Amino acid sequence: MPTLTRAEAITRAATIQVHEYEVDLDVTGDGDTFRSRTAVRFSAQPGAATFLEFEPVEVASITLNGTVVEAAAIGSGRLALDGLAEMNELLVDATMRYSNTGEGLHRYVDPQDGETYLYQHMFINNAGRILPSFDQPDLKASFRVAVTAPAGWLVAANGPVVANKDGRWEFAPTKPISTYLASLIAGPYHSVTDEHDGIPLALYARKALAEYLDADAEEIFTITKQCLDRYHEIFEIRYPFGHYQQAFAPEFNFGAMEYPGLVVFRDEMIFRSAVTESERERRANTMAHEMAHMWFGDLVTMAWWDDLWLNESFAEYMGSRITAEATRFPDTWTTFAMQRKAWGLRADQHPSTHPVAPASVSDTDQALLNFDGISYAKGAAVLRQLVAWIGDHAFRSGINAHFAAHEYGNATLADLLGAFAAASGRDLSGWADVWLRRAQINTLRTEITRDGDKYGEVAVLQTAPADYPTLRPHKIGIGLFDRTPDGSVVRRKRIEADVLPAGRTVITELAGERVADMVLLNDGDLTYAKIRLDADSNAAVPTMLPLLDDSLARAVLWAATLDGVVDGERPVAELVTMVLTALPVETEVIVIEDVLRATRGLVDRYSSPATRPAALELVAQATDRLLTACEPGGSRQLAAARGLIGSTVDTSRIQGWLDGVDVPSGLAIDDDLRWLIMYRLAVLGAVGLPEIDAEFARDRSATGEQWAARCRAAVPTAAAKEQAWSAIVGDASLSNRLAELTANGFWQPEQLDLLQSYVPRYFAEMPGMMRIRSGMSAERTAAWAYPDVVVEPSTRELAASLLARDDLDPILRRVVLDADDDLRRALNARF
């Protein structure tokens, strides 16, 4: 679809007001198209002209107020109208095309049983792929939907079913919602239902996942009910959209999407194999995140995409908070520190950085690029700072006033800040300017002078990048940790302090305090900043980290260590040594998983080809030690086994696990773990295409199909690489997930000689890939296909040549710009 500019959106919103979409879809036909009949009812300035987003395959008829609109009015993804009346009815009967990119009406055929499934995703600017629409967030309308579907199918939408007979499904009209929030699923979905506090609940998944949905339903419903109850305690407006359905759809682009009344998740969240507790926690967090959107985004919606943070930052913050407060996962802020905040920190240091709340987002192309770690994780961390500053009572009072003032409407940054200011009695304009309107990140360092065995002075130094010289107020915790005679580590004292928006803040509360073995800056992880410890504390980390009993404190230390390696301040060898000593005794699964993931990426790119094997062997030893120390059948054992499989070069050992030989007690070699082993064996050249095809024949499921695509791309033969590359850059029939996973498996640091010729091909051929894919699928495919393991100056030279092109797709430009910056860091670390 063509991009919509902010200027066009402002003009259109001043011209029209949309009241209702009456949508009638027929999905019973064969082939790759469906029928869409739509009535759009809207008011307008008499005599004015406007346009709707619309991308039909064929049009049977268009009438505006009873007058035929000629087909020539359609062009470049838009339907132009003029001579509007005060009240208007547009009637369109058209044939539309199914999608395989996760946009529009996505069509999926399950390889396990041949069944067809549909889901609707009109996100940002894709509504015109299904119906003619005024596709911008501030033109809300009611949706009245009907669907004619094959016999035996289930259809669900935002509104409740009011009629269902002979494959004809009719739904009640919705409350006013933005076009991108209109939801629909259709297919032979399996369902489980329940009810809570007067709210009907439902879960949906493919028939092939029925037994797994049934197994997980109690846990999912329990978390749903706990989150609803907690939101009802915090928010004065009860859940506003009637029923609460949660569908798990195949090949969904996002982890999930907050459609009111019918939230859609990626169906990998229905677990068919053993998973760790952290994975269950992340699912719970995602559920809480999407539920938060029922208020932040659905009830009150941003007026334009420059206020995306009003949706995503709040949902990210509330998702972590509610998961910790209401469910069996109280340590969610540890996960946030290790995983989500790290995502935000990296995004914020890339060349593509932007403010949490930019002053302007020029068009929908730019809006898509802002769905990143800044809008989600940084925004959430900033909100946590705000709550710490104004207090929770003022925060809750402000958001409730905001909801009451704008329910079923749209709002802006100024609206919300006004509500918080009224509730707290504080002028938030200065806070918003430095935290929301300005990009990049601060670094906080401790500076300590001693007076014998006491502190003479403890100060916090704050710096900012030269190109982004903003200093900010920070509320932080500072913890003093000591070794004890019995060999443990205790937190002797913790204070909270305000770091001023100046270069140096003296922490007067610590003057005269006995010197600690380690001073932890940002203890409690309250602020969003890069953390650097003083030299003595830094030297104590390797021995004290394994003994800390506070998982959040350990997460802050790991995050600071990993960030120091990324910045080239600490060698990757030092990180690997710390992994070897500290990780085998780590008890928090999310810390194990994320440290291994981050370390593996740094070893692959920051180690030279000569030193990488030794570094990887130390990682394998760490996971092996952890595996030996783990309780059988637990999450730590599974995380350790996955880490060992991903780092070992002992192919006979993991091949033996596939054959049932010397499998650690309690470890289930189930479908997904088998595929992980197959993937590692493929990377190392121990299996080839015949073995992968045989494994897919054994596990002919949707997940098996995706794993097989990734494994085939990893096979180190010229023929396999050529076949995978051709699919990545030129096969438009390949679905979004298969394209992404093929790209994900392609580049391997073990195969550099074989892959050298594909480096220039990426920069020559990726612009063509962007013409056959779009949106998030194109972005992910381009990012996974980037030659980031070829850490050479010539890779950067090719990137510079591509970035010099004036006609480069903006999505690809951002992917290359940021990936090249990561490569710059890796080169600096190596040399």
GROMACS .gro file of C-alpha atoms in nm, residues 51-470:
model
  420
   51PHE     CA    1  -0.982   0.942  -0.092
   52LEU     CA    2  -0.988   0.598   0.064
   53GLU     CA    3  -0.713   0.336   0.075
   54PHE     CA    4  -0.818   0.055  -0.160
   55GLU     CA    5  -0.620  -0.211  -0.349
   56PRO     CA    6  -0.862  -0.442  -0.532
   57VAL     CA    7  -0.787  -0.717  -0.782
   58GLU     CA    8  -1.114  -0.651  -0.963
   59VAL     CA    9  -1.411  -0.422  -0.903
   60ALA     CA   10  -1.769  -0.527  -0.971
   61SER     CA   11  -1.930  -0.196  -0.873
   62ILE     CA   12  -1.874   0.129  -0.687
   63THR     CA   13  -2.148   0.380  -0.607
   64LEU     CA   14  -2.139   0.697  -0.401
   65ASN     CA   15  -2.480   0.814  -0.284
   66GLY     CA   16  -2.642   0.609  -0.559
   67THR     CA   17  -2.418   0.741  -0.838
   68VAL     CA   18  -2.172   0.512  -1.017
   69VAL     CA   19  -1.806   0.583  -0.954
   70GLU     CA   20  -1.592   0.491  -1.252
   71ALA     CA   21  -1.302   0.248  -1.218
   72ALA     CA   22  -1.066   0.527  -1.324
   73ALA     CA   23  -1.109   0.670  -0.974
   74ILE     CA   24  -0.887   0.389  -0.846
   75GLY     CA   25  -0.510   0.427  -0.874
   76SER     CA   26  -0.194   0.373  -0.674
   77GLY     CA   27  -0.381   0.201  -0.394
   78ARG     CA   28  -0.640   0.475  -0.352
   79LEU     CA   29  -1.003   0.541  -0.443
   80ALA     CA   30  -1.062   0.909  -0.514
   81LEU     CA   31  -1.403   1.067  -0.445
   82ASP     CA   32  -1.532   1.417  -0.511
   83GLY     CA   33  -1.859   1.605  -0.489
   84LEU     CA   34  -1.925   1.475  -0.140
   85ALA     CA   35  -2.257   1.538   0.034
   86GLU     CA   36  -2.306   1.622   0.399
   87MET     CA   37  -2.397   1.255   0.460
   88ASN     CA   38  -2.250   0.989   0.232
   89GLU     CA   39  -2.280   0.619   0.163
   90LEU     CA   40  -2.013   0.447  -0.044
   91LEU     CA   41  -2.096   0.095  -0.167
   92VAL     CA   42  -1.817  -0.119  -0.312
   93ASP     CA   43  -1.824  -0.477  -0.441
   94ALA     CA   44  -1.474  -0.604  -0.519
   95THR     CA   45  -1.242  -0.900  -0.541
   96MET     CA   46  -0.938  -0.879  -0.313
   97ARG     CA   47  -0.623  -1.087  -0.288
   98TYR     CA   48  -0.511  -1.297   0.008
   99SER     CA   49  -0.169  -1.222   0.151
  100ASN     CA   50   0.126  -1.443   0.249
  101THR     CA   51   0.318  -1.159   0.417
  102GLY     CA   52   0.118  -1.132   0.739
  103GLU     CA   53  -0.064  -0.822   0.613
  104GLY     CA   54  -0.418  -0.779   0.483
  105LEU     CA   55  -0.608  -1.109   0.496
  106HIS     CA   56  -0.332  -1.365   0.547
  107ARG     CA   57  -0.400  -1.715   0.417
  108TYR     CA   58  -0.216  -2.016   0.557
  109VAL     CA   59  -0.237  -2.386   0.470
  110ASP     CA   60  -0.126  -2.615   0.753
  111PRO     CA   61   0.124  -2.872   0.619
  112GLN     CA   62   0.015  -3.118   0.885
  113ASP     CA   63  -0.348  -3.163   0.775
  114GLY     CA   64  -0.398  -2.940   0.471
  115GLU     CA   65  -0.648  -2.714   0.651
  116THR     CA   66  -0.671  -2.345   0.559
  117TYR     CA   67  -0.664  -2.062   0.812
  118LEU     CA   68  -0.716  -1.689   0.771
  119TYR     CA   69  -0.641  -1.393   0.991
  120GLN     CA   70  -0.685  -1.022   0.927
  121HIS     CA   71  -0.406  -0.775   1.000
  122MET     CA   72  -0.474  -0.421   0.880
  123PHE     CA   73  -0.190  -0.272   1.082
  124ILE     CA   74  -0.076   0.084   0.994
  125ASN     CA   75  -0.175   0.103   0.627
  126ASN     CA   76  -0.304  -0.235   0.514
  127ALA     CA   77  -0.682  -0.198   0.557
  128GLY     CA   78  -0.712  -0.123   0.184
  129ARG     CA   79  -0.608  -0.480   0.111
  130ILE     CA   80  -0.943  -0.597   0.252
  131LEU     CA   81  -1.191  -0.310   0.210
  132PRO     CA   82  -1.202   0.055   0.102
  133SER     CA   83  -1.123   0.252   0.416
  134PHE     CA   84  -1.012   0.582   0.563
  135ASP     CA   85  -0.702   0.420   0.710
  136GLN     CA   86  -0.570   0.650   0.982
  137PRO     CA   87  -0.601   0.620   1.361
  138ASP     CA   88  -0.805   0.934   1.428
  139LEU     CA   89  -1.090   0.839   1.193
  140LYS     CA   90  -1.260   0.590   1.422
  141ALA     CA   91  -1.580   0.414   1.324
  142SER     CA   92  -1.801   0.122   1.417
  143PHE     CA   93  -1.741  -0.203   1.226
  144ARG     CA   94  -2.037  -0.428   1.145
  145VAL     CA   95  -1.898  -0.749   0.994
  146ALA     CA   96  -2.046  -1.052   0.820
  147VAL     CA   97  -1.852  -1.346   0.674
  148THR     CA   98  -1.957  -1.633   0.448
  149ALA     CA   99  -1.719  -1.921   0.518
  150PRO     CA  100  -1.688  -2.290   0.427
  151ALA     CA  101  -1.883  -2.542   0.630
  152GLY     CA  102  -1.702  -2.649   0.943
  153TRP     CA  103  -1.512  -2.323   0.983
  154LEU     CA  104  -1.514  -2.101   1.290
  155VAL     CA  105  -1.520  -1.725   1.241
  156ALA     CA  106  -1.451  -1.468   1.514
  157ALA     CA  107  -1.427  -1.090   1.508
  158ASN     CA  108  -1.409  -0.789   1.741
  159GLY     CA  109  -1.782  -0.803   1.812
  160PRO     CA  110  -1.988  -1.095   1.942
  161VAL     CA  111  -2.166  -1.333   1.704
  162VAL     CA  112  -2.534  -1.243   1.657
  163ALA     CA  113  -2.616  -1.500   1.386
  164ASN     CA  114  -2.449  -1.818   1.259
  165LYS     CA  115  -2.625  -2.040   1.009
  166ASP     CA  116  -2.511  -2.239   0.705
  167GLY     CA  117  -2.165  -2.085   0.705
  168ARG     CA  118  -2.296  -1.729   0.737
  169TRP     CA  119  -2.152  -1.548   1.039
  170GLU     CA  120  -2.282  -1.206   1.146
  171PHE     CA  121  -2.132  -0.996   1.424
  172ALA     CA  122  -2.263  -0.711   1.637
  173PRO     CA  123  -2.129  -0.363   1.556
  174THR     CA  124  -1.823  -0.257   1.750
  175LYS     CA  125  -1.765   0.055   1.953
  176PRO     CA  126  -1.577   0.321   1.753
  177ILE     CA  127  -1.230   0.183   1.675
  178SER     CA  128  -0.946   0.273   1.440
  179THR     CA  129  -0.919   0.077   1.117
  180TYR     CA  130  -0.594  -0.091   1.219
  181LEU     CA  131  -0.776  -0.247   1.516
  182ALA     CA  132  -1.041  -0.434   1.316
  183SER     CA  133  -0.984  -0.807   1.370
  184LEU     CA  134  -1.100  -1.133   1.214
  185ILE     CA  135  -1.000  -1.499   1.211
  186ALA     CA  136  -1.156  -1.776   1.002
  187GLY     CA  137  -1.084  -2.145   0.958
  188PRO     CA  138  -1.139  -2.478   1.132
  189TYR     CA  139  -1.007  -2.334   1.457
  190HIS     CA  140  -1.032  -2.533   1.779
  191SER     CA  141  -1.186  -2.333   2.066
  192VAL     CA  142  -1.197  -2.340   2.444
  193THR     CA  143  -1.434  -2.109   2.634
  194ASP     CA  144  -1.476  -1.976   2.986
  195GLU     CA  145  -1.619  -1.674   3.169
  196HIS     CA  146  -1.492  -1.437   3.437
  197ASP     CA  147  -1.659  -1.153   3.620
  198GLY     CA  148  -1.931  -1.131   3.356
  199ILE     CA  149  -1.682  -1.128   3.066
  200PRO     CA  150  -1.705  -1.417   2.815
  201LEU     CA  151  -1.360  -1.564   2.744
  202ALA     CA  152  -1.245  -1.775   2.448
  203LEU     CA  153  -0.922  -1.924   2.312
  204TYR     CA  154  -0.866  -2.031   1.951
  205ALA     CA  155  -0.590  -2.228   1.776
  206ARG     CA  156  -0.545  -2.449   1.471
  207LYS     CA  157  -0.688  -2.801   1.488
  208ALA     CA  158  -0.335  -2.940   1.478
  209LEU     CA  159  -0.266  -2.757   1.805
  210ALA     CA  160  -0.589  -2.863   1.977
  211GLU     CA  161  -0.429  -3.095   2.233
  212TYR     CA  162  -0.167  -2.833   2.321
  213LEU     CA  163  -0.427  -2.556   2.355
  214ASP     CA  164  -0.632  -2.779   2.580
  215ALA     CA  165  -0.323  -2.847   2.792
  216ASP     CA  166  -0.239  -2.476   2.824
  217ALA     CA  167  -0.595  -2.341   2.853
  218GLU     CA  168  -0.615  -2.346   3.232
  219GLU     CA  169  -0.290  -2.151   3.267
  220ILE     CA  170  -0.389  -1.900   2.997
  221PHE     CA  171  -0.734  -1.846   3.145
  222THR     CA  172  -0.590  -1.809   3.496
  223ILE     CA  173  -0.347  -1.539   3.381
  224THR     CA  174  -0.624  -1.368   3.182
  225LYS     CA  175  -0.849  -1.353   3.489
  226GLN     CA  176  -0.569  -1.236   3.719
  227CYS     CA  177  -0.475  -0.956   3.479
  228LEU     CA  178  -0.838  -0.847   3.429
  229ASP     CA  179  -0.886  -0.828   3.804
  230ARG     CA  180  -0.571  -0.622   3.856
  231TYR     CA  181  -0.653  -0.384   3.571
  232HIS     CA  182  -1.000  -0.337   3.718
  233GLU     CA  183  -0.838  -0.245   4.050
  234ILE     CA  184  -0.619   0.017   3.883
  235PHE     CA  185  -0.847   0.153   3.609
  236GLU     CA  186  -1.184   0.306   3.692
  237ILE     CA  187  -1.331   0.211   3.353
  238ARG     CA  188  -1.391  -0.164   3.335
  239TYR     CA  189  -1.281  -0.366   3.032
  240PRO     CA  190  -1.477  -0.183   2.762
  241PHE     CA  191  -1.517  -0.427   2.470
  242GLY     CA  192  -1.758  -0.699   2.584
  243HIS     CA  193  -1.602  -1.042   2.534
  244TYR     CA  194  -1.230  -1.116   2.560
  245GLN     CA  195  -1.112  -1.363   2.297
  246GLN     CA  196  -0.750  -1.467   2.237
  247ALA     CA  197  -0.659  -1.633   1.908
  248PHE     CA  198  -0.328  -1.801   1.828
  249ALA     CA  199  -0.272  -1.763   1.455
  250PRO     CA  200  -0.008  -1.911   1.222
  251GLU     CA  201   0.266  -1.686   1.078
  252PHE     CA  202   0.149  -1.378   1.267
  253ASN     CA  203   0.400  -1.097   1.216
  254PHE     CA  204   0.398  -0.958   1.568
  255GLY     CA  205   0.424  -1.152   1.889
  256ALA     CA  206   0.066  -1.037   1.937
  257MET     CA  207  -0.174  -0.756   1.844
  258GLU     CA  208  -0.422  -0.577   2.064
  259TYR     CA  209  -0.741  -0.604   1.860
  260PRO     CA  210  -1.026  -0.514   2.098
  261GLY     CA  211  -1.238  -0.816   2.175
  262LEU     CA  212  -1.016  -1.051   1.973
  263VAL     CA  213  -0.645  -1.034   2.058
  264VAL     CA  214  -0.429  -1.232   1.813
  265PHE     CA  215  -0.099  -1.398   1.913
  266ARG     CA  216   0.164  -1.581   1.714
  267ASP     CA  217   0.073  -1.946   1.759
  268GLU     CA  218   0.421  -2.048   1.869
  269MET     CA  219   0.287  -1.933   2.207
  270ILE     CA  220   0.089  -2.254   2.225
  271PHE     CA  221   0.369  -2.480   2.341
  272ARG     CA  222   0.397  -2.822   2.183
  273SER     CA  223   0.731  -2.910   2.345
  274ALA     CA  224   0.894  -2.845   2.681
  275VAL     CA  225   0.962  -2.477   2.750
  276THR     CA  226   1.132  -2.289   3.031
  277GLU     CA  227   0.952  -2.094   3.300
  278SER     CA  228   1.088  -1.775   3.143
  279GLU     CA  229   0.908  -1.858   2.819
  280ARG     CA  230   0.585  -1.905   3.012
  281GLU     CA  231   0.654  -1.576   3.185
  282ARG     CA  232   0.706  -1.402   2.852
  283ARG     CA  233   0.373  -1.538   2.728
  284ALA     CA  234   0.204  -1.409   3.043
  285ASN     CA  235   0.376  -1.072   2.998
  286THR     CA  236   0.260  -1.055   2.636
  287MET     CA  237  -0.095  -1.131   2.746
  288ALA     CA  238  -0.079  -0.855   3.009
  289HIS     CA  239   0.075  -0.618   2.751
  290GLU     CA  240  -0.205  -0.674   2.500
  291MET     CA  241  -0.469  -0.640   2.770
  292ALA     CA  242  -0.321  -0.304   2.870
  293HIS     CA  243  -0.384  -0.191   2.513
  294MET     CA  244  -0.759  -0.232   2.567
  295TRP     CA  245  -0.727   0.099   2.750
  296PHE     CA  246  -0.398   0.237   2.615
  297GLY     CA  247  -0.456   0.233   2.238
  298ASP     CA  248  -0.804   0.088   2.191
  299LEU     CA  249  -1.028   0.283   2.430
  300VAL     CA  250  -0.808   0.593   2.389
  301THR     CA  251  -0.608   0.595   2.068
  302MET     CA  252  -0.322   0.814   1.953
  303ALA     CA  253  -0.428   1.077   1.702
  304TRP     CA  254  -0.130   1.005   1.478
  305TRP     CA  255   0.174   0.776   1.482
  306ASP     CA  256   0.402   1.035   1.644
  307ASP     CA  257   0.230   0.941   1.970
  308LEU     CA  258   0.293   0.568   1.928
  309TRP     CA  259   0.445   0.573   2.276
  310LEU     CA  260   0.093   0.633   2.416
  311ASN     CA  261   0.021   0.281   2.295
  312GLU     CA  262   0.339   0.078   2.319
  313SER     CA  263   0.536   0.235   2.602
  314PHE     CA  264   0.238   0.218   2.835
  315ALA     CA  265   0.150  -0.138   2.736
  316GLU     CA  266   0.513  -0.242   2.782
  317TYR     CA  267   0.529  -0.082   3.127
  318MET     CA  268   0.189  -0.207   3.241
  319GLY     CA  269   0.252  -0.554   3.099
  320SER     CA  270   0.562  -0.601   3.314
  321ARG     CA  271   0.401  -0.439   3.615
  322ILE     CA  272   0.076  -0.636   3.605
  323THR     CA  273   0.255  -0.966   3.538
  324ALA     CA  274   0.469  -0.907   3.847
  325GLU     CA  275   0.178  -0.792   4.063
  326ALA     CA  276  -0.098  -1.033   3.959
  327THR     CA  277   0.050  -1.360   3.830
  328ARG     CA  278   0.284  -1.632   3.951
  329PHE     CA  279   0.578  -1.450   3.788
  330PRO     CA  280   0.690  -1.188   4.043
  331ASP     CA  281   1.038  -1.135   3.891
  332THR     CA  282   0.922  -0.983   3.564
  333TRP     CA  283   1.134  -0.673   3.616
  334THR     CA  284   1.442  -0.895   3.601
  335THR     CA  285   1.328  -1.008   3.257
  336PHE     CA  286   1.264  -0.647   3.163
  337ALA     CA  287   1.617  -0.550   3.270
  338MET     CA  288   1.786  -0.839   3.091
  339GLN     CA  289   1.581  -0.856   2.774
  340ARG     CA  290   1.352  -0.566   2.700
  341LYS     CA  291   1.566  -0.279   2.828
  342ALA     CA  292   1.871  -0.424   2.651
  343TRP     CA  293   1.667  -0.409   2.329
  344GLY     CA  294   1.590  -0.043   2.392
  345LEU     CA  295   1.948   0.045   2.480
  346ARG     CA  296   2.079  -0.103   2.156
  347ALA     CA  297   1.814   0.065   1.941
  348ASP     CA  298   1.877   0.398   2.112
  349GLN     CA  299   2.248   0.388   2.026
  350HIS     CA  300   2.198   0.306   1.659
  351PRO     CA  301   2.220   0.576   1.391
  352SER     CA  302   1.843   0.540   1.343
  353THR     CA  303   1.771   0.648   1.701
  354HIS     CA  304   1.471   0.875   1.755
  355PRO     CA  305   1.289   1.026   2.053
  356VAL     CA  306   1.034   0.819   2.240
  357ALA     CA  307   0.777   1.077   2.134
  358PRO     CA  308   0.909   1.244   1.817
  359ALA     CA  309   0.773   1.587   1.736
  360SER     CA  310   0.665   1.462   1.396
  361VAL     CA  311   0.630   1.134   1.206
  362SER     CA  312   0.600   1.233   0.843
  363ASP     CA  313   0.424   0.926   0.703
  364THR     CA  314   0.324   0.565   0.763
  365ASP     CA  315   0.657   0.433   0.631
  366GLN     CA  316   0.838   0.620   0.905
  367ALA     CA  317   0.575   0.509   1.156
  368LEU     CA  318   0.650   0.143   1.084
  369LEU     CA  319   1.020   0.199   1.152
  370ASN     CA  320   0.937   0.337   1.498
  371PHE     CA  321   0.798   0.006   1.619
  372ASP     CA  322   1.127  -0.069   1.789
  373GLY     CA  323   1.303  -0.097   2.122
  374ILE     CA  324   1.275   0.279   2.175
  375SER     CA  325   0.896   0.304   2.145
  376TYR     CA  326   0.851  -0.011   2.352
  377ALA     CA  327   1.129  -0.069   2.604
  378LYS     CA  328   1.286   0.276   2.642
  379GLY     CA  329   0.941   0.429   2.668
  380ALA     CA  330   0.847   0.178   2.938
  381ALA     CA  331   1.168   0.245   3.131
  382VAL     CA  332   1.101   0.618   3.109
  383LEU     CA  333   0.750   0.562   3.242
  384ARG     CA  334   0.895   0.367   3.533
  385GLN     CA  335   1.107   0.675   3.606
  386LEU     CA  336   0.799   0.896   3.587
  387VAL     CA  337   0.608   0.678   3.834
  388ALA     CA  338   0.905   0.684   4.072
  389TRP     CA  339   0.912   1.063   4.042
  390ILE     CA  340   0.544   1.163   4.071
  391GLY     CA  341   0.431   0.864   4.279
  392ASP     CA  342   0.195   0.580   4.195
  393HIS     CA  343  -0.115   0.755   4.326
  394ALA     CA  344  -0.067   1.050   4.092
  395PHE     CA  345   0.013   0.815   3.804
  396ARG     CA  346  -0.308   0.620   3.854
  397SER     CA  347  -0.518   0.932   3.903
  398GLY     CA  348  -0.375   1.084   3.588
  399ILE     CA  349  -0.439   0.787   3.362
  400ASN     CA  350  -0.794   0.746   3.492
  401ALA     CA  351  -0.868   1.112   3.424
  402HIS     CA  352  -0.717   1.067   3.079
  403PHE     CA  353  -0.939   0.768   3.001
  404ALA     CA  354  -1.250   0.947   3.122
  405ALA     CA  355  -1.177   1.252   2.909
  406HIS     CA  356  -1.103   1.066   2.585
  407GLU     CA  357  -1.285   0.729   2.593
  408TYR     CA  358  -1.355   0.593   2.244
  409GLY     CA  359  -1.168   0.889   2.102
  410ASN     CA  360  -0.814   1.004   2.029
  411ALA     CA  361  -0.553   1.186   2.235
  412THR     CA  362  -0.205   1.335   2.220
  413LEU     CA  363   0.105   1.366   2.436
  414ALA     CA  364  -0.014   1.706   2.557
  415ASP     CA  365  -0.345   1.555   2.671
  416LEU     CA  366  -0.178   1.290   2.885
  417LEU     CA  367   0.087   1.521   3.031
  418GLY     CA  368  -0.191   1.758   3.127
  419ALA     CA  369  -0.368   1.480   3.316
  420PHE     CA  370  -0.048   1.381   3.498
  421ALA     CA  371   0.034   1.742   3.581
  422ALA     CA  372  -0.312   1.797   3.727
  423ALA     CA  373  -0.288   1.478   3.933
  424SER     CA  374   0.065   1.536   4.062
  425GLY     CA  375   0.079   1.913   4.089
  426ARG     CA  376   0.404   1.908   3.891
  427ASP     CA  377   0.493   2.082   3.569
  428LEU     CA  378   0.603   1.793   3.346
  429SER     CA  379   0.702   1.995   3.041
  430GLY     CA  380   1.073   1.991   3.127
  431TRP     CA  381   1.067   1.620   3.209
  432ALA     CA  382   0.889   1.543   2.882
  433ASP     CA  383   1.132   1.753   2.683
  434VAL     CA  384   1.444   1.566   2.797
  435TRP     CA  385   1.298   1.216   2.833
  436LEU     CA  386   1.042   1.199   2.552
  437ARG     CA  387   1.144   1.456   2.293
  438ARG     CA  388   1.519   1.391   2.281
  439ALA     CA  389   1.699   1.082   2.156
  440GLN     CA  390   1.991   0.872   2.281
  441ILE     CA  391   2.108   0.773   2.624
  442ASN     CA  392   2.315   0.886   2.921
  443THR     CA  393   2.599   0.702   3.091
  444LEU     CA  394   2.616   0.705   3.471
  445ARG     CA  395   2.946   0.629   3.647
  446THR     CA  396   3.044   0.620   4.011
  447GLU     CA  397   3.339   0.830   4.126
  448ILE     CA  398   3.463   0.746   4.475
  449THR     CA  399   3.720   0.894   4.710
  450ARG     CA  400   3.810   0.723   5.037
  451ASP     CA  401   3.897   0.851   5.380
  452GLY     CA  402   4.062   0.544   5.530
  453ASP     CA  403   3.803   0.269   5.547
  454LYS     CA  404   3.517   0.515   5.492
  455TYR     CA  405   3.390   0.705   5.192
  456GLY     CA  406   3.512   1.061   5.168
  457GLU     CA  407   3.282   1.131   4.875
  458VAL     CA  408   3.064   0.928   4.640
  459ALA     CA  409   2.953   1.104   4.324
  460VAL     CA  410   2.766   1.004   4.010
  461LEU     CA  411   2.906   1.135   3.684
  462GLN     CA  412   2.658   1.174   3.401
  463THR     CA  413   2.768   1.203   3.038
  464ALA     CA  414   2.595   1.208   2.702
  465PRO     CA  415   2.710   1.144   2.343
  466ALA     CA  416   2.855   1.448   2.171
  467ASP     CA  417   2.585   1.444   1.904
  468TYR     CA  418   2.307   1.415   2.165
  469PRO     CA  419   2.433   1.624   2.459
  470THR     CA  420   2.117   1.605   2.674
   0.00000   0.00000   0.00000
